[in-house]
Short mmCIF file of C-alpha atoms in Angstrom, two decimals:
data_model
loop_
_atom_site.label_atom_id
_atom_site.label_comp_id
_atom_site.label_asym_id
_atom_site.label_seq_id
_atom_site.Cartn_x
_atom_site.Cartn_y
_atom_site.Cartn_z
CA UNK G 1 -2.96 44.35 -40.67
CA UNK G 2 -1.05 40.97 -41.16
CA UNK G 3 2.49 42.87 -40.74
CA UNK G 4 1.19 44.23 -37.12
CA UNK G 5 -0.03 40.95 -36.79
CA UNK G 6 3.42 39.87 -37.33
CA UNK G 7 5.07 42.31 -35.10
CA UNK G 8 2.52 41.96 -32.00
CA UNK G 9 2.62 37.81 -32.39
CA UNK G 10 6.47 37.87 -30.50
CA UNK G 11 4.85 39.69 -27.49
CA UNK G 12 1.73 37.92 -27.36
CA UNK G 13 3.78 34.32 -27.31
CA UNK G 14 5.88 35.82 -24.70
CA UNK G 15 3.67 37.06 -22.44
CA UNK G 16 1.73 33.44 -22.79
CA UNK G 17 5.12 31.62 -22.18
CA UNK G 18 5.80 33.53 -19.20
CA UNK G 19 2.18 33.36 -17.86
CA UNK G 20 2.45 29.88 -18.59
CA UNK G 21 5.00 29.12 -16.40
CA UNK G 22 3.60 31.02 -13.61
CA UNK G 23 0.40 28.19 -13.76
CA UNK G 24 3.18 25.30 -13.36
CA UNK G 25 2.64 22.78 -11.05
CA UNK G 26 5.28 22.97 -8.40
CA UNK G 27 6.78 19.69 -7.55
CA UNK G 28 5.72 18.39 -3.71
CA UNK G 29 7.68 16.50 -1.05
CA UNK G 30 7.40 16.10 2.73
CA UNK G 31 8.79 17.53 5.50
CA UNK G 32 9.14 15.72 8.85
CA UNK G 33 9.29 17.62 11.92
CA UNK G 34 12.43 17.21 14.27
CA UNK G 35 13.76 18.62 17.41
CA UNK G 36 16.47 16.28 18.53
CA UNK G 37 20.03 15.40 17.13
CA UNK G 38 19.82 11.97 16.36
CA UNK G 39 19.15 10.05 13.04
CA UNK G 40 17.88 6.68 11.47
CA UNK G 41 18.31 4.73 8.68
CA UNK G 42 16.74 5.62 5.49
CA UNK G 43 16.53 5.17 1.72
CA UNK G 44 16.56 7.01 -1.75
CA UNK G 45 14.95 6.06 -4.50
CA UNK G 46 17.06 7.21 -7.10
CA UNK G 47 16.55 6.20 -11.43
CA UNK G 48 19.34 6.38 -13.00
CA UNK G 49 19.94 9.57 -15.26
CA UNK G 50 22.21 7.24 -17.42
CA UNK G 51 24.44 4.27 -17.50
CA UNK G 52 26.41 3.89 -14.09
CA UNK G 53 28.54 1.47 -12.08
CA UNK G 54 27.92 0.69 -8.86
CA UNK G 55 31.13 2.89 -7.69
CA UNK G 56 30.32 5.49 -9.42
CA UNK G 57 26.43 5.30 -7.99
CA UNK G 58 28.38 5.02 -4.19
CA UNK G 59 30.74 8.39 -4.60
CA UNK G 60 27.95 10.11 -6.10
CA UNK G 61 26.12 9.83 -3.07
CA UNK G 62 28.93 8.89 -0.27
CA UNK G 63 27.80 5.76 0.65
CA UNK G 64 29.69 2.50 0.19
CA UNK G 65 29.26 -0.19 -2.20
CA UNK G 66 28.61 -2.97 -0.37
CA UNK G 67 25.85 -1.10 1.45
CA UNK G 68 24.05 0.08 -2.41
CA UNK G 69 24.58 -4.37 -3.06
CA UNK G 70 23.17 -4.93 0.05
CA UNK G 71 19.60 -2.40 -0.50
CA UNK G 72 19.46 -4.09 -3.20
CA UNK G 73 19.97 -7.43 -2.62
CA UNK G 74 22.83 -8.20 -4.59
CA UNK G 75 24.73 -11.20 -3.74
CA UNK G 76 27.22 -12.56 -3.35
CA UNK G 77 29.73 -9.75 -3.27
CA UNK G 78 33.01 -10.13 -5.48
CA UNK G 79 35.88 -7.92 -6.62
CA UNK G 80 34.15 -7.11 -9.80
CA UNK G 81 30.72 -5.89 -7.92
CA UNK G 82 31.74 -2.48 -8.16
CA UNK G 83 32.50 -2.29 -11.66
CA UNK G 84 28.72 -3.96 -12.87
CA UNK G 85 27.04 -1.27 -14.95
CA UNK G 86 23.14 -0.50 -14.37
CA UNK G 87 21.05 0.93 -17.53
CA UNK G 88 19.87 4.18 -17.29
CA UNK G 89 16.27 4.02 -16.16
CA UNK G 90 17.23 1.16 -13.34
CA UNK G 91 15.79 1.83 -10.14
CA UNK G 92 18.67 1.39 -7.26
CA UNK G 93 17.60 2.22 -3.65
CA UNK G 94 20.58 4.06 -2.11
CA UNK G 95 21.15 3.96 2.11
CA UNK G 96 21.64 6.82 4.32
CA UNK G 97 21.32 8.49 7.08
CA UNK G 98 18.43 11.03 7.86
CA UNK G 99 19.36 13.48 10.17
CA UNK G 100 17.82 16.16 12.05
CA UNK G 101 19.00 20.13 10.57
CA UNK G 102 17.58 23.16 11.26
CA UNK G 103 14.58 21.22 12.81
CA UNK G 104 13.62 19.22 9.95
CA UNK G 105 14.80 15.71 8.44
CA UNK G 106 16.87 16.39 5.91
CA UNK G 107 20.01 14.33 4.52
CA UNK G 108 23.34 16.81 3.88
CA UNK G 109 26.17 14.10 4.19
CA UNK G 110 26.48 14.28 -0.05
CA UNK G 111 28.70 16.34 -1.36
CA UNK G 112 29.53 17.67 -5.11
CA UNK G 113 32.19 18.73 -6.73
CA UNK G 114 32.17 21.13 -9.66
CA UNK G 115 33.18 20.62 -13.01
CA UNK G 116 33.99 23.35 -15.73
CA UNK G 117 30.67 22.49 -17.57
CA UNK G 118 28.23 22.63 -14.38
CA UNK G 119 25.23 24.14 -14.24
CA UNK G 120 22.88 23.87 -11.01
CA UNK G 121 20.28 22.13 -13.73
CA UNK G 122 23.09 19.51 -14.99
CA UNK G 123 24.04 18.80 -11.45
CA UNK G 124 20.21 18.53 -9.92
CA UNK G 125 19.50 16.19 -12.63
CA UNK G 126 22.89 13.74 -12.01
CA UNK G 127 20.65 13.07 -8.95
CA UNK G 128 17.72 11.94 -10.96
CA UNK G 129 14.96 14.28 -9.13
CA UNK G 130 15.84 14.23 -5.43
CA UNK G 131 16.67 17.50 -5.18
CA UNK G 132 15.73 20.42 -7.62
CA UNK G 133 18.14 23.07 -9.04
CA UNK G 134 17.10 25.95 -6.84
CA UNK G 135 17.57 23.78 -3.71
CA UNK G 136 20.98 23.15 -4.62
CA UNK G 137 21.31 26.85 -5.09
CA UNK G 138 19.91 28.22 -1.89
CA UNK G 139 21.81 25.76 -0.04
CA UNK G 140 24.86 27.02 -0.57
CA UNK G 141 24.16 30.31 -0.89
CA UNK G 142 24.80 30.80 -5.00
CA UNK G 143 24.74 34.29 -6.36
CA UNK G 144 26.19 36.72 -8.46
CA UNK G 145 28.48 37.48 -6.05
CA UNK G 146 29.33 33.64 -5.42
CA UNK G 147 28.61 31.95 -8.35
CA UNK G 148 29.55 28.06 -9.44
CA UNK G 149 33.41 27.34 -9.66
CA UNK G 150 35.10 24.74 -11.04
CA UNK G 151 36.95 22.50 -7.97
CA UNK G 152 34.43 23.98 -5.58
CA UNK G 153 32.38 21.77 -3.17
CA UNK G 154 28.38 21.45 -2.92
CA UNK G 155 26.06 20.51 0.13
CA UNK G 156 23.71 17.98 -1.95
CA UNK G 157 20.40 18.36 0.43
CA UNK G 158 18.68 15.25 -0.01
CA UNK G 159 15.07 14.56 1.22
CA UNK G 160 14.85 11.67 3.95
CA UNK G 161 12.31 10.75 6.98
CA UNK G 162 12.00 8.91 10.13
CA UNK G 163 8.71 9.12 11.78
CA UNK G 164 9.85 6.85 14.47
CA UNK G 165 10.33 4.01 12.13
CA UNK G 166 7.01 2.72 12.59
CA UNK G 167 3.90 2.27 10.80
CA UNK G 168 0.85 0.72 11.85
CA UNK G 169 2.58 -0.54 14.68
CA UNK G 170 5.07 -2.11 12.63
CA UNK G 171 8.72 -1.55 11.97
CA UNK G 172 9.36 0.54 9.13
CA UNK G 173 12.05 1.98 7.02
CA UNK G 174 10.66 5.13 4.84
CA UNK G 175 11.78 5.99 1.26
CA UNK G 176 11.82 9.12 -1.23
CA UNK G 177 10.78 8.33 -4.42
CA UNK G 178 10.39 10.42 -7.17
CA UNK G 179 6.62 10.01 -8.88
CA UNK G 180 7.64 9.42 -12.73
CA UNK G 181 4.73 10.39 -15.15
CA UNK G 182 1.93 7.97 -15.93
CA UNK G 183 1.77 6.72 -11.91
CA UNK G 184 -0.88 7.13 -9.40
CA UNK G 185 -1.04 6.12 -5.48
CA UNK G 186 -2.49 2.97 -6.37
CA UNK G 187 0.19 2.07 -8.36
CA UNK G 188 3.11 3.51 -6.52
CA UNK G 189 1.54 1.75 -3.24
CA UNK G 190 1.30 -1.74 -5.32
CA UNK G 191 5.17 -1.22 -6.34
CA UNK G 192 6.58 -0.99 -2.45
CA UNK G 193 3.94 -3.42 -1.09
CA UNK G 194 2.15 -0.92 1.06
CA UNK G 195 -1.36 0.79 0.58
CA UNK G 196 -3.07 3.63 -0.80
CA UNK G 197 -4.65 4.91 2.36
CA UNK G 198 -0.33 4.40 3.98
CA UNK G 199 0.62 6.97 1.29
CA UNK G 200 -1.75 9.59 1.65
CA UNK G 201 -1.79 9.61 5.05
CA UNK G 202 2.03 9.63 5.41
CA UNK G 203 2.28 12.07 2.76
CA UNK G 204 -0.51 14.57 4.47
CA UNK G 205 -2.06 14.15 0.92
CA UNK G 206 -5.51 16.03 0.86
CA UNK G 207 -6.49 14.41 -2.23
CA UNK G 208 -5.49 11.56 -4.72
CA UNK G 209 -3.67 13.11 -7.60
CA UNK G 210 0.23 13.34 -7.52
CA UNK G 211 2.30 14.67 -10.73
CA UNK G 212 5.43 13.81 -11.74
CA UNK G 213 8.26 15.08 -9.74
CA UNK G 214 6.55 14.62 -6.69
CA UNK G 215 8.66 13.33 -4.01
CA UNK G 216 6.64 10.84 -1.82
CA UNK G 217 7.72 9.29 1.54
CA UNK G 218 7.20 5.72 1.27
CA UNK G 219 7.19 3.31 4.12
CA UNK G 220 9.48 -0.11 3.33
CA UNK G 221 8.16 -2.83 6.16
CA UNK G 222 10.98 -3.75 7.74
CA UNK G 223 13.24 -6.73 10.23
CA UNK G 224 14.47 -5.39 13.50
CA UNK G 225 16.53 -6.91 16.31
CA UNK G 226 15.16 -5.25 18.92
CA UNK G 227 13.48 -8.73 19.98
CA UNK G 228 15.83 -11.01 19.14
CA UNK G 229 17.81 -10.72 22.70
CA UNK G 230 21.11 -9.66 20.38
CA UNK G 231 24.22 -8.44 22.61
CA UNK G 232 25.17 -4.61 22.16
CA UNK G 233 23.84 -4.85 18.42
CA UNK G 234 20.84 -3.68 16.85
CA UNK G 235 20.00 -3.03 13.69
CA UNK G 236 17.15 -2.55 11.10
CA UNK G 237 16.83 -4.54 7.58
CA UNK G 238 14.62 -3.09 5.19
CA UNK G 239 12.36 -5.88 3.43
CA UNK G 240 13.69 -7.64 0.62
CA UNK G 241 16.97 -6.38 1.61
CA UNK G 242 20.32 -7.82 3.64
CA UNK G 243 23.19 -6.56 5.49
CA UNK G 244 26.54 -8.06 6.88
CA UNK G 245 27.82 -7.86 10.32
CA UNK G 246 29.84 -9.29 12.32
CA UNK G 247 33.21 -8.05 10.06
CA UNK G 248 31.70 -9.44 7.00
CA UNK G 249 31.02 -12.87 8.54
CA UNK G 250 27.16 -12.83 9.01
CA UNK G 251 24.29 -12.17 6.62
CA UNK G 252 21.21 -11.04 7.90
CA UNK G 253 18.31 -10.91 5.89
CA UNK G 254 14.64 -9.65 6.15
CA UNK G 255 12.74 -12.49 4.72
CA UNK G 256 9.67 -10.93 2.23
CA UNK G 257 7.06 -13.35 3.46
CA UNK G 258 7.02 -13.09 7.11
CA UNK G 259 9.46 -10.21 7.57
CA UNK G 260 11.49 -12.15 10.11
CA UNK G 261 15.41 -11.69 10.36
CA UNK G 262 17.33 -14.59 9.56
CA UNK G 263 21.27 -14.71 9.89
CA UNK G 264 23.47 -17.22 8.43
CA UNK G 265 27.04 -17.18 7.48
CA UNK G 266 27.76 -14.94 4.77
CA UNK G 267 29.84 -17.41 3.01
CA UNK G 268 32.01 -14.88 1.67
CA UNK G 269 36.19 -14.94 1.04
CA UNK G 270 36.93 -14.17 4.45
CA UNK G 271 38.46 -15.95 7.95
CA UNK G 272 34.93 -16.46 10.34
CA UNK G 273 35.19 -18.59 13.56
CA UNK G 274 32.87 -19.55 15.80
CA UNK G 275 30.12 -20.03 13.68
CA UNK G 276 28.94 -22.89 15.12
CA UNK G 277 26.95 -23.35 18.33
CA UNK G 278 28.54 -24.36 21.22
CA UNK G 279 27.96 -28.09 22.02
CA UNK G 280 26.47 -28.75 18.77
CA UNK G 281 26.77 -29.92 15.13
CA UNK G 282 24.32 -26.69 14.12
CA UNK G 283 25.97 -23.90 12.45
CA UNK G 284 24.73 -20.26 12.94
CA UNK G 285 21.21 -20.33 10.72
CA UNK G 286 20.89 -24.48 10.56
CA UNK G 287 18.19 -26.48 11.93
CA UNK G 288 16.73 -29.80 12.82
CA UNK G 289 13.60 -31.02 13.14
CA UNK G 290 12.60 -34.02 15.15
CA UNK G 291 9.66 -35.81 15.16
CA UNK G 292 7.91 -37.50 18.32
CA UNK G 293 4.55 -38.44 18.65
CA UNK G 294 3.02 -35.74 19.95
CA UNK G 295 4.18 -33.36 17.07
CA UNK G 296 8.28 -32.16 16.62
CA UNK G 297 11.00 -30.56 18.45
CA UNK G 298 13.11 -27.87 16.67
CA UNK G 299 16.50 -27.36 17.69
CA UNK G 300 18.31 -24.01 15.47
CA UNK G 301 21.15 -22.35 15.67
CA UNK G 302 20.67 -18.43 16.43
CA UNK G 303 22.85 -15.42 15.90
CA UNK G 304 23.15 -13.39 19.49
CA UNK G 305 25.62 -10.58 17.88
CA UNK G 306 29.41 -10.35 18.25
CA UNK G 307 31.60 -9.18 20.96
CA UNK G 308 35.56 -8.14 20.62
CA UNK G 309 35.77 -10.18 17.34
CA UNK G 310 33.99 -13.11 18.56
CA UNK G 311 30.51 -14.18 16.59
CA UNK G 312 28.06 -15.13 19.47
CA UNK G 313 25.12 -17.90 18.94
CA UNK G 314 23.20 -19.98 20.88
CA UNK G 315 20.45 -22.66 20.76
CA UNK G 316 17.15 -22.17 20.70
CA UNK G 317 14.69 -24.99 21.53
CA UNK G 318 10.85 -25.43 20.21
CA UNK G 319 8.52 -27.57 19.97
CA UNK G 320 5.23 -27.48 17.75
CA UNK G 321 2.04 -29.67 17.37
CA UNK G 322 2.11 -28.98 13.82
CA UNK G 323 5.85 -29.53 11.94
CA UNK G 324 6.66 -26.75 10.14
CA UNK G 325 7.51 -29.30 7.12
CA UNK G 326 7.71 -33.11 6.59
CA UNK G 327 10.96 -34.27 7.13
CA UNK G 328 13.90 -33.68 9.41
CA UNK G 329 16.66 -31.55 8.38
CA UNK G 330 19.17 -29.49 9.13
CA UNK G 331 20.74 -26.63 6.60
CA UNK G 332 19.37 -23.36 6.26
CA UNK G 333 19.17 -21.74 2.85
CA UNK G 334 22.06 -18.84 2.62
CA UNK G 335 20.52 -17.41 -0.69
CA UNK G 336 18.77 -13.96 -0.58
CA UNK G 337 14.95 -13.56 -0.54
CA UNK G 338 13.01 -12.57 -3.15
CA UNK G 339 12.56 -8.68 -3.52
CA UNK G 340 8.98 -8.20 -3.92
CA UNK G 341 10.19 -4.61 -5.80
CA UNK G 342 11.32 -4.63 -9.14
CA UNK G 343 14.46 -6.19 -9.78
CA UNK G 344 15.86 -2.79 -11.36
CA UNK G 345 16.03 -0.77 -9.28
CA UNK G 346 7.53 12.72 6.00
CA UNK G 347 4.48 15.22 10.24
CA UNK G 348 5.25 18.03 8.65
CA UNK G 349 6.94 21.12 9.47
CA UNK G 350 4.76 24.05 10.96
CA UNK G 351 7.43 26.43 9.52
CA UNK G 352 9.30 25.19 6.77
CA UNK G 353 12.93 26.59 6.66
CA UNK G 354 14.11 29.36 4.78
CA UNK G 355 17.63 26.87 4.64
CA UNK G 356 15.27 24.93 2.13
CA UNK G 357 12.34 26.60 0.34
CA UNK G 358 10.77 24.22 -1.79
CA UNK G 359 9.45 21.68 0.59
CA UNK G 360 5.95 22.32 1.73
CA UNK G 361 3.74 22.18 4.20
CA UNK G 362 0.47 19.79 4.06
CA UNK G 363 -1.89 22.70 3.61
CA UNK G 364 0.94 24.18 0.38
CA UNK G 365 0.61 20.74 -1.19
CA UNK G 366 -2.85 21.18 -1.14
CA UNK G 367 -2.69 24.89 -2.73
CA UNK G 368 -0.12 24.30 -5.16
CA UNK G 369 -1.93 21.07 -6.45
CA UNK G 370 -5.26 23.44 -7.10
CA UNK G 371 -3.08 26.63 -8.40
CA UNK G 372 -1.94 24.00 -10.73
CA UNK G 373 -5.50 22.93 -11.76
CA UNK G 374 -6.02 26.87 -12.24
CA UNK G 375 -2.82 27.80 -14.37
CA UNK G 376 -4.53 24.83 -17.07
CA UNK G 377 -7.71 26.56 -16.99
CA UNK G 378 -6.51 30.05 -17.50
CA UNK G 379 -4.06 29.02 -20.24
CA UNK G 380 -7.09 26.91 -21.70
CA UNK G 381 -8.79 30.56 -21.64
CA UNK G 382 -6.04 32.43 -23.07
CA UNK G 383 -5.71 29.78 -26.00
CA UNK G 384 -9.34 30.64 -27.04
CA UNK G 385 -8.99 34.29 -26.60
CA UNK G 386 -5.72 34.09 -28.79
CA UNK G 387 -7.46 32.36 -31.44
CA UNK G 388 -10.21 35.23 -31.28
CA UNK G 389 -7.71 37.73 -31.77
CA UNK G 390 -6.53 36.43 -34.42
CA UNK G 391 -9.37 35.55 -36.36
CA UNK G 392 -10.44 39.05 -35.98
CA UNK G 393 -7.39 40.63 -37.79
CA UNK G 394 -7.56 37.93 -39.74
CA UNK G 395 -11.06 38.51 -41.11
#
């Protein structure tokens, strides 16, 4: 009885394995809804698979270095930036651009080549869980007939959203982020500085539980121009976060604590004029305060944009009953903020696209999460029902 014990026990682990990995929780993300050709700034979330420089982080995902320095508030910028190497494990947020493809958001400006050891696994984890193997594969059509080749080129999807950039009225940039094992909402939400309820609701999460793998849109408060009466410029500065106009010459920053946009002179290598305000002392970000009796006057030196090469400012006037500090100064600081993320570092589609099958829709994130729940219960059966069986030869 033991020796067709023995010869059964192969098939039995088999068909356990395979059943198994039928019950496996398929990873979620969100799909955002889009019927228009434009696209918006958004941001990645990507931990490092293993030790990179920043150049290397920049042509794996076609962006450029200064803009990886500048989502992560790195500064200031020197020749050797591009060389610093990150730990494996470091968070990095990574810019792009989320456009609109086959009527979802979607990023597809990446691009891989292929190496003689490639495999679609080996390549979807170089992007540390931003886009699975069999995305990559029914992307770009990969078959028997058209398998991987060395030199050949791959459309990286990448999973991005817009919603308007807004949230609760606010501006907002929104990032993927993989869920890594051990995290909840809560503690996700308390990473990013936003809230439980702002996940699950952005998410079209019926319920609290996420597993690893999970790709979650998360919404970064963020500095716009839009009110700042800026000519022909506008931009968008996530929180904790900078970015350089102006050829290089201006640094604009989204300050943490009040997310206001500040600008000052970037201070950087290069030849900047007009950086001062017309009839003034006040350079572009300085201020003075002057006391009168009645409260203080504050006189500062704004940014208005730049026009054929020339940096335009002007002087804005206010007074207060209260002074916003005790003395009168003038000097604004050029250092970054203070990231309130760790220092290392989407409506949904009513019919998802057969372009990308893995995304779901609100009501699949819903089934897969409780098909998951099942597959542990019936493998929890099957584990007891094993051991019967083989107490019973066994006896």
């Amino acid at each position: 009885m033991r020796n067709y014990l023995q010869f059964l026990w192969p098939q039995i682990l088999g068909f356990l394995l395979l059943l198994a990995g039928l019950c496996l929780v398929q990873t979620k993300s969100t799909i955002e809804a889009c019927n228009s050709s434009d696209s918006c700034p958004s941001l990645l979330s990507y931990l490092l698979p293993w030790d990179s420089k920043f150049s290397e982080i920049a042509t794996r995902f076609h962006v450029n270095v200064p803009d990886i320095l500048a989502s992560n508030s790195v500064f200031p910028i020197t020749p050797s930036s591009a060389q610093q190497i990150l730990s494996a494990k470091s968070l990095v947020k990574i810019p792009i651009s989320c456009s609109c493809v086959d009527g979802i958001r979607r990023s597809i400006s990446t691009t891989y080549t292929v190496h003689a050891a490639d495999t679609l696994a080996s390549i979807s984890d170089g992007y540390g869980g931003l886009v699975s193997a069999e995305q990559i594969k029914s992307v770009n059509s990969i078959n028997a007939t058209n398998p991987l080749t060395s030199g050949g080129t791959l459309v990286i999807p990448l999973p991005c959203t817009c919603f308007n950039n807004v949230n609760n009225g606010g501006t907002a940039i929104y990032m993927s982020y993989v869920v890594q094992r051990g995290e909840s909402l809560e503690s996700i939400a308390t990473m990013f500085g936003t809230t439980f309820y702002d996940l699950e609701t952005v998410n079209g999460l019926g319920e609290d539980a996420v597993d690893p793998g999970d790709i979650l849109s998360v919404p970064i408060a963020a500095c716009s121009s839009a009110t700042l009466n800026w000519y022909n410029e506008s931009m968008m500065v996530p929180n904790g976060s900078y970015t350089l106009t102006a050829s290089n010459c201006i640094k604009c920053t989204c300050e943490s604590m009040d997310i206001k946009m500040r600008c000052v002179p970037s201070g950087l290598d290069i030849p900047c004029y007009n950086l001062r305000c017309k009839g003034s002392n006040l350079v572009i970000g300085d201020e003075y305060v002057e006391h009168s009796k009645t409260g203080c006057n504050v006189s500062q030196c704004v940014y208005r944009g730049h026009r054929g090469g020339k940096i335009l400012s002007s002087m804005n006037n206010s007074s207060y009953l209260q002074c916003p500090d005790n003395r009168s100064h003038s000097g604004a600081s050029c250092s970054p903020s203070t990231s309130p993320y760790p220092a290392d570092p989407f409506v949904m589609s009513p019919k998802p696209s057969p372009f990308l099958p893995l995304p779901v829709s609100k009501a699949a994130l819903r089934t897969r999460a409780s098909s998951g729940r099942l597959g542990q219960v019936l493998i929890n059966v099957l584990q007891l029902f094993l051991l019967e069986f083989i107490l019973y030869f066994l006896v």
